[in-house]
CSV table of C-alpha atoms in Angstrom, one decimal:
chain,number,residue,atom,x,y,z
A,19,UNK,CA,161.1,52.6,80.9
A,20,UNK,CA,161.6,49.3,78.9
A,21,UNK,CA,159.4,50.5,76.0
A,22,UNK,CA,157.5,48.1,73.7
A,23,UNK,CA,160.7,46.4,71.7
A,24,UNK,CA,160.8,42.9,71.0
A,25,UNK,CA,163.0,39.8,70.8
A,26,UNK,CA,163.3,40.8,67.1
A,27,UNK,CA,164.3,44.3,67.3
A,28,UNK,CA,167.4,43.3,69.8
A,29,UNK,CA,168.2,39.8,67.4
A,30,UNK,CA,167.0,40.1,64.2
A,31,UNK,CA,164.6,36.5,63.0
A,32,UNK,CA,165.4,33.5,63.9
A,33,UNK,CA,168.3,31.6,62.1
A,34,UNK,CA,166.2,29.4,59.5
A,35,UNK,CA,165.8,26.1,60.5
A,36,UNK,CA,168.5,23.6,58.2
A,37,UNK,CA,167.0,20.6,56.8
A,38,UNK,CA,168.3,17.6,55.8
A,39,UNK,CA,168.4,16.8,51.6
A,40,UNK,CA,165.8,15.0,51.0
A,41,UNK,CA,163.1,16.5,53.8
A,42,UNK,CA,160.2,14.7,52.4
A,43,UNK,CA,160.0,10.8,52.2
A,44,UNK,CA,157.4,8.7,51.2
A,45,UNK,CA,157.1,4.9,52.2
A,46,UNK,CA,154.2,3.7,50.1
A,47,UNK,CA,154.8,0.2,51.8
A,48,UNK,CA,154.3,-3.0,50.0
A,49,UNK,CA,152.1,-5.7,52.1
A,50,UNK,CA,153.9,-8.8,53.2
A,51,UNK,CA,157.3,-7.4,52.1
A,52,UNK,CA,158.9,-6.9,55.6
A,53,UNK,CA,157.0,-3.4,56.3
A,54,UNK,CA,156.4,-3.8,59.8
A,55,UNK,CA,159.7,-4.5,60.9
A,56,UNK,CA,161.0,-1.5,58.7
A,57,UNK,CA,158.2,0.8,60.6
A,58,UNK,CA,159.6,-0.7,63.7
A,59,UNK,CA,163.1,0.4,63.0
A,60,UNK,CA,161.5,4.1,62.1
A,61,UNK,CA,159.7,4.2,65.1
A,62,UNK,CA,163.3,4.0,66.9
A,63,UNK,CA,164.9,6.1,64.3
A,64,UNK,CA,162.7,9.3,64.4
A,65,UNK,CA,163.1,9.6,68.3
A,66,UNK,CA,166.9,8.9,67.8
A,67,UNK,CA,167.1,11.5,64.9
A,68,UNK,CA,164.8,13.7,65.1
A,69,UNK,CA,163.0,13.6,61.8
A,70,UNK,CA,158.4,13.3,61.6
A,71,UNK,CA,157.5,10.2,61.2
A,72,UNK,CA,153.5,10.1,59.8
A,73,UNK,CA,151.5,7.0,59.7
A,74,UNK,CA,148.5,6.0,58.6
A,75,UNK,CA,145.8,3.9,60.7
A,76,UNK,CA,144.2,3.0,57.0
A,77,UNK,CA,145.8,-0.2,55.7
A,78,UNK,CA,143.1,-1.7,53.3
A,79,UNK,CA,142.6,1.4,50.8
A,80,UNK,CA,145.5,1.6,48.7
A,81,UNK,CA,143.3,3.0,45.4
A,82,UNK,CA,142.3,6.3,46.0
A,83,UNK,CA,139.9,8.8,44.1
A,84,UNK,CA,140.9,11.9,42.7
A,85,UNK,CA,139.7,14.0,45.5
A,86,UNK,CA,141.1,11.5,47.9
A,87,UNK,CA,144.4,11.7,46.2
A,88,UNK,CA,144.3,15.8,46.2
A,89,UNK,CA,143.7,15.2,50.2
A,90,UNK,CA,146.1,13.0,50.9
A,91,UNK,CA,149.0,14.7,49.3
A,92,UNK,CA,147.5,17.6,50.8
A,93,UNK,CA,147.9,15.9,54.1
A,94,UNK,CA,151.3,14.9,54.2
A,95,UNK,CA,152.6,17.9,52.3
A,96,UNK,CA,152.2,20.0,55.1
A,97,UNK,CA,153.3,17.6,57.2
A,98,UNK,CA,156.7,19.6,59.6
A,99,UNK,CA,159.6,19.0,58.2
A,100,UNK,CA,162.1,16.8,57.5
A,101,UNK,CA,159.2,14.1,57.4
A,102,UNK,CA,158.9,10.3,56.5
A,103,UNK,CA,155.8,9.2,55.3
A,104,UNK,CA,154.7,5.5,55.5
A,105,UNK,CA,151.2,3.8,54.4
A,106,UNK,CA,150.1,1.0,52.2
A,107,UNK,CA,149.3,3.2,49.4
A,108,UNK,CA,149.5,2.5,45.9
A,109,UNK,CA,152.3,5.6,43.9
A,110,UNK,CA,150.6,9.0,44.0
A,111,UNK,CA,151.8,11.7,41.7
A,112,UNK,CA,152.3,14.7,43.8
A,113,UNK,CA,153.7,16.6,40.9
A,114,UNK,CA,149.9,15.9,39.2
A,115,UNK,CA,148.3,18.2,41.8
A,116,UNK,CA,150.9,20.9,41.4
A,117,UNK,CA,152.8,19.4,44.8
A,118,UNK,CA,156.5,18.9,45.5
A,119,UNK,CA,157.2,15.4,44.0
A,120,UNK,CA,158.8,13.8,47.5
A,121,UNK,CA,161.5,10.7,47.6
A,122,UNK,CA,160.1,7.4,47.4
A,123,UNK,CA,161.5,4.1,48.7
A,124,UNK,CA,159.5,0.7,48.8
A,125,UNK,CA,160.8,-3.1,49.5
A,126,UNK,CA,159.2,-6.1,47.6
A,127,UNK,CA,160.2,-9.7,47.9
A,128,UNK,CA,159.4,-12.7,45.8
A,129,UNK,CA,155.8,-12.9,44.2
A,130,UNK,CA,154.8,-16.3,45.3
A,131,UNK,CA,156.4,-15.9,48.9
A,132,UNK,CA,154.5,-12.9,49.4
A,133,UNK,CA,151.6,-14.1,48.2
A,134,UNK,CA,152.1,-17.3,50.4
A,135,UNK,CA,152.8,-15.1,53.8
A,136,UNK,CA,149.5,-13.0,53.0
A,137,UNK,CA,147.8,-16.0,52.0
A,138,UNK,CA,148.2,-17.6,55.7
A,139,UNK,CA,148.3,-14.1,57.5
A,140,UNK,CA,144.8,-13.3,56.8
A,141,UNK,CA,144.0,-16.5,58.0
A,142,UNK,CA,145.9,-17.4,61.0
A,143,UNK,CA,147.7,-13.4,61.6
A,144,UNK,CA,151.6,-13.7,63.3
A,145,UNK,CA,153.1,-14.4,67.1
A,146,UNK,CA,152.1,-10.9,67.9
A,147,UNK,CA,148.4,-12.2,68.4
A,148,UNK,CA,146.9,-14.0,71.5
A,149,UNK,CA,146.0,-17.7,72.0
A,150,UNK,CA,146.0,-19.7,69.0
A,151,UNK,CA,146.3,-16.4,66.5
A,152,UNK,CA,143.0,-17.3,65.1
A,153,UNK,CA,141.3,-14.1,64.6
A,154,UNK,CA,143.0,-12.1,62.1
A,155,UNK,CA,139.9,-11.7,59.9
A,156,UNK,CA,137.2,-12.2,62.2
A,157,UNK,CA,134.3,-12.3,59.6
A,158,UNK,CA,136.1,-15.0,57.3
A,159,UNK,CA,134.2,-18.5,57.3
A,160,UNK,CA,135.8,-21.2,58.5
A,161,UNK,CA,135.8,-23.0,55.6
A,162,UNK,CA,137.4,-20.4,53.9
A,163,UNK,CA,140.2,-20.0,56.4
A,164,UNK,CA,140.9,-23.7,56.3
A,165,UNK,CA,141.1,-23.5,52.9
A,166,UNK,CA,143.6,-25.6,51.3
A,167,UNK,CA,146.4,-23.3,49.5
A,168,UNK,CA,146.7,-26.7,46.8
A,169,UNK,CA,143.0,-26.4,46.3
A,170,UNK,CA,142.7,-22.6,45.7
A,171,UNK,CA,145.2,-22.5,43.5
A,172,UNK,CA,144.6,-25.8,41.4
A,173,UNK,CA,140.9,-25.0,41.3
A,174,UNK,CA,141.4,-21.6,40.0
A,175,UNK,CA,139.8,-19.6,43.2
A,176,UNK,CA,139.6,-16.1,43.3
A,177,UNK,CA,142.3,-15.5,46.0
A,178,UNK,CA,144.3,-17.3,43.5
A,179,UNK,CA,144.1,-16.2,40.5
A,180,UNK,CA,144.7,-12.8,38.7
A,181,UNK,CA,143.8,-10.2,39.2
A,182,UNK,CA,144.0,-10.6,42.9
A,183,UNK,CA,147.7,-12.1,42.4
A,184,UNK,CA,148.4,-8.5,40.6
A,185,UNK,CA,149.6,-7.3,43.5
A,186,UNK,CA,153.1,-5.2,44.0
A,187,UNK,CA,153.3,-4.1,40.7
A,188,UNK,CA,150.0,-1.3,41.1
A,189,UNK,CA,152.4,0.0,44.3
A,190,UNK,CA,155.0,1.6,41.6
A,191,UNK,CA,152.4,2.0,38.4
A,192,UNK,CA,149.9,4.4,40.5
A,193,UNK,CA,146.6,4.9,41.0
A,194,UNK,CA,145.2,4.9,37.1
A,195,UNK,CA,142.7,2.3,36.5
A,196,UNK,CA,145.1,0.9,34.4
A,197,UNK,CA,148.0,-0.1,36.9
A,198,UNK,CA,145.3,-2.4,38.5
A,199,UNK,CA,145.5,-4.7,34.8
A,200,UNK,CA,148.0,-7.8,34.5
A,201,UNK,CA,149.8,-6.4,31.2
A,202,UNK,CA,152.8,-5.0,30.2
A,203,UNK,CA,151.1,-1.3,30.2
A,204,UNK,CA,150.9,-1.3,33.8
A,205,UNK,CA,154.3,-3.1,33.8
A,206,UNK,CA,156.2,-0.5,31.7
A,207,UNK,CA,154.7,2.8,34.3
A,208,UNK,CA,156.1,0.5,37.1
A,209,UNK,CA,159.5,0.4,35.8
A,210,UNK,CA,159.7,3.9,34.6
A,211,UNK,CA,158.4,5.2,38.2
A,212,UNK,CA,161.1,3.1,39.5
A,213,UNK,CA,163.6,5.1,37.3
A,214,UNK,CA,162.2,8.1,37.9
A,215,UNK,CA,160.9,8.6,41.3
A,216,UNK,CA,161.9,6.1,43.9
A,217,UNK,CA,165.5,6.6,45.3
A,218,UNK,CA,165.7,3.0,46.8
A,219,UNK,CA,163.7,-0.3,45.7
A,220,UNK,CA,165.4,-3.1,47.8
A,221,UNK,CA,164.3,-6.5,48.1
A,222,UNK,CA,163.1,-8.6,51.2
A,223,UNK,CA,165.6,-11.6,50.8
A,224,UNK,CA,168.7,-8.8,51.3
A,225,UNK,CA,167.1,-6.9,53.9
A,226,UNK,CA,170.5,-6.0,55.5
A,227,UNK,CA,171.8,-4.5,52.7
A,228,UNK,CA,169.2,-2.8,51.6
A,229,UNK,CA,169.2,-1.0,55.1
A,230,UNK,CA,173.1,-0.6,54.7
A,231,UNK,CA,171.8,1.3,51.2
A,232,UNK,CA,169.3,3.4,53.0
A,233,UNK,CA,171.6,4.5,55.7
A,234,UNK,CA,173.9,5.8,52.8
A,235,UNK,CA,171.7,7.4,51.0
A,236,UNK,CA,169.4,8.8,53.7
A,237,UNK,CA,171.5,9.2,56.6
A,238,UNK,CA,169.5,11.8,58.8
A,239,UNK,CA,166.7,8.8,58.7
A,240,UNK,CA,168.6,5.3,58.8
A,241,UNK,CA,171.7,6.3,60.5
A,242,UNK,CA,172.7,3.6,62.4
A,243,UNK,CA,169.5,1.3,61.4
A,244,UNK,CA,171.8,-1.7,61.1
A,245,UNK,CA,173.2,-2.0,64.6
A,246,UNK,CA,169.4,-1.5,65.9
A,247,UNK,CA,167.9,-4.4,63.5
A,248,UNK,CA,170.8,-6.9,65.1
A,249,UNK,CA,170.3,-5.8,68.5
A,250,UNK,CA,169.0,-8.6,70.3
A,251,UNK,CA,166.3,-6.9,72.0
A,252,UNK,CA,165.4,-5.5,68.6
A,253,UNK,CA,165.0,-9.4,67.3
A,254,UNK,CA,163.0,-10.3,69.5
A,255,UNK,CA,160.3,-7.6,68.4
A,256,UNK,CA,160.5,-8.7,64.7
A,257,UNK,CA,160.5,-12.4,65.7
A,258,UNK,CA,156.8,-11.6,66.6
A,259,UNK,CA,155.8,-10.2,63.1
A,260,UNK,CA,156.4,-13.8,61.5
A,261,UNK,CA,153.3,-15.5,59.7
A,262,UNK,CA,151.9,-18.6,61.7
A,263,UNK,CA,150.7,-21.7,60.0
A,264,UNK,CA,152.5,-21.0,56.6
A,265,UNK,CA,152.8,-24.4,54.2
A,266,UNK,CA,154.2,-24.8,51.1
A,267,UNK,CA,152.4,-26.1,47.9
A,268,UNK,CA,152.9,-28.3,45.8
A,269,UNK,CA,155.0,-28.2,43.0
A,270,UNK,CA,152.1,-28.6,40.5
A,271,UNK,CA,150.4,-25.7,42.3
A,272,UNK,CA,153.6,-23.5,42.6
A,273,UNK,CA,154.5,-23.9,38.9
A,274,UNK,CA,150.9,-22.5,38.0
A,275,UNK,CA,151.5,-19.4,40.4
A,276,UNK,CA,154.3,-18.1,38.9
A,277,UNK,CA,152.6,-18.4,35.3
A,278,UNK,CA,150.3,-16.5,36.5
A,279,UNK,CA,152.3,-13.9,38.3
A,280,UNK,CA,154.6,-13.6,34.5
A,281,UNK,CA,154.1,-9.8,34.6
A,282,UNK,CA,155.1,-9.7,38.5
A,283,UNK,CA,158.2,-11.7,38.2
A,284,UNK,CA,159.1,-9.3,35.3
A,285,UNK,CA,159.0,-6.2,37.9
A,286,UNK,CA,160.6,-8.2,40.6
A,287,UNK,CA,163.6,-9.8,38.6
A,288,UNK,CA,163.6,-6.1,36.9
A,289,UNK,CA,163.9,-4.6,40.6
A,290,UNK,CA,166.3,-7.4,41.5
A,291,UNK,CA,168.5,-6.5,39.1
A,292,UNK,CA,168.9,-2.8,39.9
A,293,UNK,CA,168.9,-3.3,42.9
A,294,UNK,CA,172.3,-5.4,42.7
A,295,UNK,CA,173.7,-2.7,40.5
A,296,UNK,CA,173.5,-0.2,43.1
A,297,UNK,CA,175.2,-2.8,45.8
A,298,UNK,CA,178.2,-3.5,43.2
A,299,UNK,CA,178.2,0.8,43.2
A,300,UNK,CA,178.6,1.1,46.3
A,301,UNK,CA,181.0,-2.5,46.9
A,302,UNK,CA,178.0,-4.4,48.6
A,303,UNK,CA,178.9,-8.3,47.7
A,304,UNK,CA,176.2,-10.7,47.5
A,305,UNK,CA,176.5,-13.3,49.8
A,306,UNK,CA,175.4,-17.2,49.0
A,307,UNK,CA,173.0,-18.2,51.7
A,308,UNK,CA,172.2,-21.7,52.6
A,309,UNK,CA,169.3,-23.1,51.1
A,310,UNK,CA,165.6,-21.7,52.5
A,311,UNK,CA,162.8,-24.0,53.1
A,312,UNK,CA,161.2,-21.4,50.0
A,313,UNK,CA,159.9,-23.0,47.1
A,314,UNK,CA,162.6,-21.1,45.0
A,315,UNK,CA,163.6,-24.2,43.2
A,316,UNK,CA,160.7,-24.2,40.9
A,317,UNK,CA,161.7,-21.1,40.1
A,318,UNK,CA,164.4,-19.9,38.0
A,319,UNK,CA,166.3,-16.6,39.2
A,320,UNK,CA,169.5,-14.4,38.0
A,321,UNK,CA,173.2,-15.5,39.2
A,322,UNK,CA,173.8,-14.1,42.2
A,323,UNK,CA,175.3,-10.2,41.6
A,324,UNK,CA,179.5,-10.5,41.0
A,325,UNK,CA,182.4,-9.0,42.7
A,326,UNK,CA,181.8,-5.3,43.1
A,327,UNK,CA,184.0,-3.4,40.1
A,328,UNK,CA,185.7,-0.4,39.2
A,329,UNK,CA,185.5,0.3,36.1
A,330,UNK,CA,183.2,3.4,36.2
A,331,UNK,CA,184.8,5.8,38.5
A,332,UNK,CA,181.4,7.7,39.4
A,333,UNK,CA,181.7,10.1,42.4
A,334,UNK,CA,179.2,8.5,44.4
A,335,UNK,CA,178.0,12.2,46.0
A,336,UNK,CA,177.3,13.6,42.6
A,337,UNK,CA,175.5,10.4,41.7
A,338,UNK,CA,173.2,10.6,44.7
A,339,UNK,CA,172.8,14.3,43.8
A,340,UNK,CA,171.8,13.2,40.7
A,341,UNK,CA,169.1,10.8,41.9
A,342,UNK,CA,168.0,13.6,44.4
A,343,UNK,CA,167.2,15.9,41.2
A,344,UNK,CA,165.0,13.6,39.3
């Protein structure tokens, strides 16, 4: 006679499942900033490591009402665990709704080349469509999608004006009415969530380094991540998620879109700047590249970061740790 005893009257529970530090991750991915070749690289990553990766089918709703906050972090809080979470979401505030306040990390890029890249995107899509790539935004007329980017900007249309060229900083200022204003209000929240609640903000133009920077700092994730971006095979993929038709204004009409993105080059050189910081930390060098076919010229940019240095010996564990607590 066996009796009625079970599994856990001969062993005891379970051992506890052990989760990585951080377990919750939140890519609240900037548009035209590389994304889709980073979700690329996760898609690899979680099946490699082992880790949840949620997405979101919703790409065109990154301002979300209180209750639609509330369900959302609702969502991906009870998400299994250890879990990276990616959507084009402007910062939500889990703490606010009584959550645990997860990891951030984001990538943004120069203002006027993003803006360029999603100017021609919505137009004319990337090499991942059929054809001629013509039907990215199937309802737009055709004289708006052969409108030309000298003409928008110079004649001061909407696509090319504030506040529709207010565009990464609401991804780090949140979801108060307030982020969504050009102005140093919304400017200031951006930088202090920066500070305070994103572990990594890399930039586009150093995308291998920032991945070198993620796969330090969130190893169960990006472990290995460079090897599979410069695998050939790998390439190819993110060959296909280039923008098609892309032309570059003129200077006039360049010069006029970075006046009016002031506040966003703020944010980016702010960004920029930390972001080299972290590199000279951790010995990263910035490397001079040969001139892009960017319109960069027009506009001025910080020296390239210097030699890595050692005068602050900072134990680079208990400065992660440190991050990790905020």
């Amino acid at each position: 006679f066996v009796g009625n005893s079970t599994y856990l009257d001969d062993h005891g529970p379970p051992p506890q499942k052990v989760l990585p530090f951080p377990s919750q991750v939140v890519y609240n991915r900037v548009g035209k900033c590389g994304s889709r070749t980073v979700v690329l690289l996760l898609r690899i990553l979680s099946e490699k490591h082992g880790f949840n990766l949620v997405t979101s089918d919703i790409h065109n709703k990154t301002r979300l009402t209180k209750n639609e906050q509330m369900e959302l972090i609702k969502n991906i809080s009870t998400a299994e665990q250890p879990y990276l979470f990616t959507r084009h979401v402007h910062f939500l505030n889990f703490s606010r709704f009584g959550g645990d306040q997860p990891v951030y990390i984001n990538i943004i890029r120069d203002p006027v080349n993003r803006f360029l890249s999603n100017y021609f995107f919505r137009r004319f899509g990337d090499w991942r469509g059929e054809q001629n790539h013509m039907i990215r935004t199937p309802n737009m007329k055709q004289e708006e999608r052969y409108l030309d980017i000298n003409v928008c900007i110079l004649e001061n249309y909407p696509e090319c004006s504030n506040p529709r060229l207010f565009y990464i900083i609401p991804y780090f200022c949140g979801q108060h009415p307030r982020c969504r204003e050009p102005g140093e209000w919304a400017l200031e929240r951006a930088k202090l969530n920066v500070n305070e609640n994103f572990l990594l903000v890399g930039i586009l133009e150093e995308l291998e380094d920032v991945l070198l920077l993620l796969e330090r700092f969130l190893p169960h994730y990006f472990k290995d991540v460079l090897s599979i971006y410069k695998n050939p095979e790998h390439r190819k993929l993110g060959n296909l998620t280039v923008t098609v038709k892309k032309t570059v204004p003129s200077p006039e009409a360049i010069q006029i879109l970075y006046q009016r993105m002031k506040y966003e080059y703020e944010f980016y050189y702010y960004v920029k700047e930390q972001f080299h910081l972290l590199k000279r930390k951790f010995g990263l060098k910035s490397h001079i590249r040969k001139p892009s076919p960017r319109p960069e010229f027009f506009i001025p940019s910080p020296l390239e970061t210097e030699e890595p240095i050692n005068d602050e010996e900072e134990d680079d564990e208990k400065w992660l740790e440190d991050i990790y607590k905020r």
